[in-house]
Coordinates of C-alpha atoms in Angstrom, one line a residue:
M5 CA 93.3 -20.6 0.1
D6 CA 89.7 -21.3 0.8
S7 CA 89.9 -20.2 4.4
A8 CA 91.7 -17.0 3.4
T9 CA 89.0 -16.2 0.9
D10 CA 86.3 -16.8 3.4
Q11 CA 88.0 -14.5 5.9
N12 CA 88.4 -11.7 3.4
D13 CA 84.7 -12.0 2.4
S14 CA 83.4 -11.8 5.9
P15 CA 82.2 -8.4 7.3
T16 CA 84.9 -8.5 10.0
G17 CA 87.7 -9.5 7.7
A18 CA 90.5 -7.5 6.1
S19 CA 89.6 -5.1 3.3
Y20 CA 91.4 -2.6 1.0
A21 CA 89.5 0.2 2.8
A22 CA 90.6 -1.0 6.2
A23 CA 94.2 -1.1 4.9
G24 CA 93.8 2.6 4.1
V25 CA 92.9 2.7 0.4
D26 CA 89.6 4.4 -0.4
I27 CA 88.6 3.3 -3.9
E28 CA 85.3 5.3 -3.7
A29 CA 87.3 8.5 -2.9
G30 CA 89.5 7.7 -5.9
D31 CA 86.5 7.4 -8.1
R32 CA 85.2 10.7 -6.9
A33 CA 88.5 12.3 -7.6
V34 CA 88.4 11.0 -11.2
E35 CA 84.9 12.6 -11.6
L36 CA 86.3 15.9 -10.5
L37 CA 89.3 15.7 -12.9
A38 CA 87.4 14.9 -16.1
P39 CA 86.4 18.5 -16.8
L40 CA 89.9 19.8 -15.9
A41 CA 91.5 17.5 -18.4
G42 CA 88.9 18.5 -21.0
K43 CA 90.2 22.1 -20.8
A44 CA 93.8 21.0 -21.7
T45 CA 93.4 19.3 -25.0
R46 CA 94.4 19.4 -28.7
P47 CA 92.7 18.3 -31.9
E48 CA 95.1 15.3 -32.1
V49 CA 93.7 13.7 -29.0
R50 CA 91.7 10.6 -29.6
G51 CA 89.2 9.0 -27.2
G52 CA 88.7 10.2 -23.7
L53 CA 89.5 9.6 -20.1
G54 CA 89.0 6.3 -18.5
G55 CA 91.0 4.1 -20.9
F56 CA 94.2 2.2 -20.1
A57 CA 96.2 4.5 -22.4
G58 CA 95.8 7.9 -24.0
L59 CA 95.7 8.1 -27.7
F60 CA 97.3 11.0 -29.8
A61 CA 97.5 11.3 -33.6
L62 CA 101.0 12.4 -34.5
G63 CA 100.1 14.3 -37.7
E64 CA 102.1 15.1 -40.8
Y65 CA 105.9 15.4 -40.5
D66 CA 108.7 14.6 -42.9
R67 CA 111.2 13.1 -40.4
P68 CA 109.7 13.5 -36.9
L69 CA 111.7 13.0 -33.8
L70 CA 109.9 12.4 -30.6
A71 CA 111.2 14.1 -27.5
A72 CA 110.3 13.1 -23.9
A73 CA 111.1 14.6 -20.5
S74 CA 110.2 13.6 -17.0
D75 CA 110.5 15.6 -13.7
G76 CA 108.9 16.5 -10.4
V77 CA 108.6 19.6 -8.2
G78 CA 110.9 18.6 -5.4
T79 CA 110.6 19.9 -1.9
K80 CA 108.5 22.9 -3.0
L81 CA 105.8 20.4 -2.3
A82 CA 106.5 20.8 1.5
V83 CA 105.7 24.5 1.3
A84 CA 102.4 23.8 -0.5
Q85 CA 101.4 21.2 2.0
A86 CA 102.4 23.4 5.0
V87 CA 100.4 26.4 3.5
G88 CA 97.5 24.2 2.5
R89 CA 97.4 25.5 -1.1
H90 CA 97.6 23.0 -3.9
D91 CA 96.6 24.8 -7.1
T92 CA 100.0 26.2 -8.0
I93 CA 102.1 23.1 -7.8
G94 CA 100.6 21.7 -11.1
R95 CA 101.9 24.7 -13.0
D96 CA 105.3 24.0 -11.6
L97 CA 105.1 20.4 -12.7
V98 CA 104.2 21.3 -16.3
A99 CA 106.9 23.9 -16.5
M100 CA 109.6 21.6 -15.4
V101 CA 109.0 19.1 -18.2
V102 CA 107.7 21.1 -21.2
D103 CA 110.5 23.7 -20.9
D104 CA 113.0 20.9 -21.0
L105 CA 111.4 19.7 -24.3
V106 CA 111.6 23.1 -26.1
V107 CA 115.4 23.3 -25.5
C108 CA 115.8 21.1 -28.6
G109 CA 113.0 22.9 -30.4
A110 CA 110.4 20.2 -29.7
E111 CA 106.7 21.3 -29.5
P112 CA 105.1 19.8 -26.4
L113 CA 102.2 17.6 -27.5
F114 CA 100.9 15.9 -24.4
L115 CA 101.6 15.3 -20.7
Q116 CA 100.7 12.6 -18.3
D117 CA 100.9 13.1 -14.5
Y118 CA 101.4 10.8 -11.5
I119 CA 100.2 11.8 -8.1
A120 CA 101.1 9.7 -5.0
V121 CA 99.2 10.5 -1.8
G122 CA 98.9 9.2 1.7
K123 CA 95.2 9.6 1.6
V124 CA 93.0 10.5 -1.4
V125 CA 91.1 13.7 -0.7
P126 CA 89.2 14.3 -4.0
E127 CA 89.1 18.1 -3.6
H128 CA 92.9 18.3 -3.0
I129 CA 93.6 16.1 -6.0
A130 CA 91.3 18.4 -8.1
E131 CA 93.3 21.4 -6.9
I132 CA 96.5 19.9 -8.0
V133 CA 95.2 18.8 -11.4
S134 CA 93.6 22.2 -11.9
G135 CA 97.1 23.6 -11.9
I136 CA 98.4 20.9 -14.2
S137 CA 95.5 21.6 -16.6
A138 CA 96.1 25.4 -16.6
G139 CA 99.8 24.8 -17.1
C140 CA 99.1 22.5 -20.1
V141 CA 96.9 25.2 -21.6
D142 CA 99.8 27.7 -21.2
A143 CA 102.2 25.3 -22.8
G144 CA 99.8 24.4 -25.7
C145 CA 99.8 20.7 -24.9
A146 CA 97.2 18.2 -24.0
L147 CA 96.7 16.6 -20.6
L148 CA 96.3 13.1 -21.9
G149 CA 95.7 11.3 -18.6
G150 CA 97.5 10.3 -15.4
E151 CA 97.5 8.2 -12.3
T152 CA 96.6 8.8 -8.7
A153 CA 98.0 6.3 -6.2
E154 CA 97.1 6.0 -2.6
H155 CA 100.0 4.9 -0.3
P156 CA 98.7 4.5 3.3
G157 CA 101.3 3.5 5.8
V158 CA 104.1 4.8 3.5
M159 CA 103.0 8.4 3.2
E160 CA 101.1 10.5 5.8
P161 CA 97.5 11.4 5.0
G162 CA 98.4 15.0 4.2
E163 CA 101.5 14.2 2.1
Y164 CA 101.7 13.8 -1.6
D165 CA 104.2 13.8 -4.4
V166 CA 103.8 14.6 -8.1
S167 CA 105.7 13.8 -11.3
A168 CA 105.0 14.0 -15.0
T169 CA 106.2 12.9 -18.4
A170 CA 105.7 15.1 -21.4
V171 CA 106.2 14.1 -25.1
G172 CA 106.9 16.5 -27.9
V173 CA 107.9 16.4 -31.6
V174 CA 110.5 18.2 -33.7
E175 CA 111.4 17.9 -37.4
E176 CA 114.9 16.3 -37.6
A177 CA 116.1 19.2 -39.7
K178 CA 115.0 21.7 -37.1
V179 CA 116.6 20.2 -34.0
L180 CA 118.3 22.8 -31.9
G181 CA 121.5 22.1 -29.9
P182 CA 125.2 22.6 -29.4
D183 CA 126.1 21.7 -33.0
R184 CA 124.4 24.9 -34.2
V185 CA 126.2 27.3 -31.7
R186 CA 128.9 29.5 -33.2
S187 CA 131.4 32.0 -31.8
G188 CA 129.8 35.5 -31.9
D189 CA 126.3 34.1 -31.0
V190 CA 124.4 36.3 -28.5
V191 CA 123.0 34.9 -25.3
L192 CA 119.6 36.3 -24.3
A193 CA 118.2 35.9 -20.8
M194 CA 114.5 35.5 -20.0
A195 CA 113.5 36.5 -16.5
S196 CA 112.3 33.9 -14.0
S197 CA 109.2 34.4 -11.9
G198 CA 111.2 33.7 -8.7
L199 CA 112.8 30.5 -7.4
H200 CA 110.8 28.4 -9.8
S201 CA 111.1 24.8 -8.6
N202 CA 114.7 24.3 -7.6
G203 CA 116.8 25.0 -4.5
Y204 CA 113.9 24.6 -2.0
S205 CA 115.8 22.4 0.3
L206 CA 118.3 25.3 0.9
A207 CA 115.6 28.0 0.9
R208 CA 113.5 26.1 3.5
H209 CA 116.6 25.4 5.6
V210 CA 117.5 29.1 5.7
L211 CA 114.1 30.7 5.9
L212 CA 112.0 28.2 7.8
E213 CA 114.4 26.1 9.9
T214 CA 117.4 28.4 10.6
V215 CA 115.7 31.8 10.8
G216 CA 112.2 30.5 11.7
L217 CA 110.2 32.9 9.5
P218 CA 106.5 32.1 9.4
L219 CA 105.0 31.2 6.1
D220 CA 102.0 33.4 6.7
G221 CA 104.1 36.3 7.8
H222 CA 104.1 39.4 5.5
M223 CA 107.5 40.2 4.0
N224 CA 108.0 43.9 3.1
D225 CA 110.7 43.0 0.5
F226 CA 108.2 40.7 -1.3
G227 CA 105.0 42.7 -0.8
R228 CA 103.2 39.5 0.3
T229 CA 103.6 36.6 2.7
L230 CA 106.6 34.3 2.6
G231 CA 104.4 31.4 1.6
E232 CA 103.0 33.3 -1.3
E233 CA 106.5 34.2 -2.5
L234 CA 107.7 30.6 -2.2
L235 CA 104.7 29.3 -4.0
E236 CA 105.0 31.6 -7.0
P237 CA 104.5 29.3 -10.0
T238 CA 107.4 28.5 -12.3
R239 CA 107.1 30.5 -15.6
I240 CA 106.3 28.4 -18.6
Y241 CA 108.3 29.5 -21.6
A242 CA 107.4 26.8 -24.1
L243 CA 105.1 28.8 -26.5
D244 CA 107.5 31.9 -26.4
C245 CA 110.5 29.7 -27.3
L246 CA 108.6 28.0 -30.1
A247 CA 107.5 31.3 -31.5
L248 CA 111.0 32.7 -31.3
A249 CA 112.5 29.7 -33.1
N250 CA 110.0 30.0 -35.9
E251 CA 110.9 33.6 -36.6
C252 CA 114.6 34.1 -35.6
A253 CA 117.9 32.2 -35.9
V254 CA 117.8 30.5 -32.6
H255 CA 120.6 28.0 -32.2
T256 CA 119.7 26.5 -28.9
Y257 CA 118.0 27.1 -25.5
A258 CA 119.0 26.3 -22.0
H259 CA 116.4 25.7 -19.3
V260 CA 117.8 27.0 -16.0
T261 CA 117.0 24.5 -13.3
G262 CA 119.0 22.6 -10.7
G263 CA 122.7 23.5 -11.0
G264 CA 122.1 27.1 -11.9
L265 CA 122.6 29.4 -14.9
A266 CA 126.2 28.6 -15.9
A267 CA 126.0 24.9 -15.4
N268 CA 122.8 24.5 -17.4
L269 CA 124.0 26.7 -20.3
A270 CA 127.3 24.8 -20.4
R271 CA 125.3 21.7 -21.4
V272 CA 124.4 23.2 -24.8
I273 CA 127.8 24.9 -25.6
P274 CA 130.1 22.8 -27.7
E275 CA 133.7 22.0 -27.0
G276 CA 136.1 24.8 -27.9
L277 CA 133.6 27.6 -27.1
T278 CA 132.7 29.5 -24.0
A279 CA 129.6 31.6 -23.2
E280 CA 130.7 34.6 -21.2
L281 CA 127.9 36.0 -19.2
N282 CA 127.8 39.4 -17.5
R283 CA 126.3 39.7 -14.0
G284 CA 126.1 43.5 -14.6
T285 CA 123.2 43.0 -17.0
W286 CA 120.6 42.2 -14.3
T287 CA 119.7 42.4 -10.6
P288 CA 118.4 39.2 -9.0
G289 CA 115.0 39.5 -7.3
P290 CA 114.5 40.1 -3.5
V291 CA 114.0 36.5 -2.7
F292 CA 117.5 35.6 -3.7
R293 CA 119.0 38.5 -1.7
T294 CA 117.0 37.5 1.3
I295 CA 118.2 33.9 1.2
A296 CA 121.8 34.9 0.7
T297 CA 121.7 37.5 3.5
L298 CA 119.8 35.6 6.1
G299 CA 121.6 32.4 5.5
R300 CA 125.0 33.9 4.8
V301 CA 125.1 31.9 1.6
S302 CA 128.1 32.5 -0.6
R303 CA 127.6 33.7 -4.2
E304 CA 129.1 30.5 -5.5
E305 CA 126.6 28.4 -3.6
M306 CA 123.7 30.7 -4.6
E307 CA 124.6 30.5 -8.3
K308 CA 124.9 26.7 -8.4
T309 CA 121.6 26.2 -6.5
F310 CA 119.2 28.9 -7.8
N311 CA 118.3 30.4 -11.2
M312 CA 119.1 33.9 -9.7
G313 CA 116.4 35.5 -11.8
V314 CA 117.1 33.8 -15.2
G315 CA 114.7 31.0 -16.0
M316 CA 115.5 30.4 -19.7
V317 CA 118.3 31.3 -22.0
A318 CA 118.3 31.6 -25.8
V319 CA 121.5 31.4 -27.9
V320 CA 120.8 33.3 -31.2
A321 CA 122.8 34.4 -34.2
E322 CA 124.3 37.9 -33.7
D323 CA 122.5 39.3 -36.7
D324 CA 119.1 38.3 -35.3
A325 CA 119.7 39.2 -31.6
E326 CA 117.9 42.6 -31.7
R327 CA 114.9 41.1 -33.5
A328 CA 114.8 38.2 -31.1
E329 CA 114.9 40.5 -28.1
A330 CA 112.1 42.7 -29.6
M331 CA 110.0 39.7 -30.3
L332 CA 110.3 38.4 -26.8
T333 CA 109.5 41.8 -25.4
A334 CA 106.4 42.0 -27.6
R335 CA 105.3 38.7 -26.1
H336 CA 105.6 40.3 -22.6
V337 CA 108.8 38.3 -21.7
D338 CA 111.2 40.3 -19.7
C339 CA 114.5 39.7 -21.5
W340 CA 118.0 41.2 -22.0
R341 CA 121.4 40.6 -23.6
L342 CA 123.2 38.4 -21.1
G343 CA 126.5 37.8 -22.9
E344 CA 128.0 36.2 -25.9
V345 CA 129.7 33.0 -27.1
R346 CA 133.4 33.2 -27.9
L347 CA 136.3 30.9 -28.6
A348 CA 137.7 29.3 -25.4
E349 CA 141.0 30.5 -24.3
N350 CA 142.2 27.0 -23.4
D351 CA 141.0 23.5 -23.1
D352 CA 140.3 23.8 -19.4
E353 CA 138.1 26.9 -19.6
P354 CA 134.5 26.2 -18.6
R355 CA 131.9 26.3 -21.4
A356 CA 129.9 29.0 -19.5
V357 CA 131.3 31.6 -17.1
L358 CA 129.8 34.4 -15.1
A359 CA 131.8 37.7 -14.8
G360 CA 131.3 41.1 -13.2
E361 CA 129.0 42.2 -10.4
H362 CA 125.3 42.6 -10.1
P363 CA 124.0 46.2 -9.9
R364 CA 122.8 47.2 -6.5
A365 CA 119.0 47.0 -6.2

């Protein structure tokens, strides 16, 4: 033990820096992150950055239920790293977790992130966290802290991965979910901003690997470069969903992520009911048509991989459907009547089905 200690203490011995971990760069990154976290806060936050845990005062509730959600961004990160733009990925990360929380009616309270990198470049970390901070502001939650870990020898210097956990709260009496859904309920769709953060393995395979399109190449159908289209941030619906639930008879939401529209909606439809959705009510955006056409991807494969232009779904009481649609429109959310809930015709019928054809663009 003594000889090992002497060797590590010597100028020529092994060190953490020589192994690839730059503690000083990590400290510089923390200095850059402090003002970003300060922008994404709430009155309930106690203390500041630098502690071992973030503190948050829960407030006054009758029977509060805490809700938690964790997620990442998937292979969309590969596009960000290839383009060299890191300020949008954070918004994607926030969206993926907070919009899962609001499905049950929970208000997002705070979020903590985890960033693993091959080599800490403080400016790159700050770009990522600037997006996380902006996303938290859009979601009305606090960025309560996080962790940056340097993984030399495991990840390449330009590689990184991100994940986050968000915590929210909902009164027990106001929990949304399948038990509230009834036959005759109306299904309202909220438009996505694009691919969001799902299906990028297929999108990259078709557009970049098979067809070989350049990320910096201008695409007429998109009106911008392919890279800009693929990095369009995921829309954050949290505050819109909370506002709608406060004013209208919302029975549940469905966040449309991996698995597609029908599969995610089926998760919140109870046994004995079916949500029948009409493709004729909307036209998927150009990016979906491009992937399907260039990759000769079947409609079935597209619909179970991508959101196809629908990022969030609200199931509302029929009597409140028009008011709910008007309220979302007033909040600048592109929405429409997607379908309705009916009694299932038999025990084997799926809990959500898509029918009809999309209008031609």
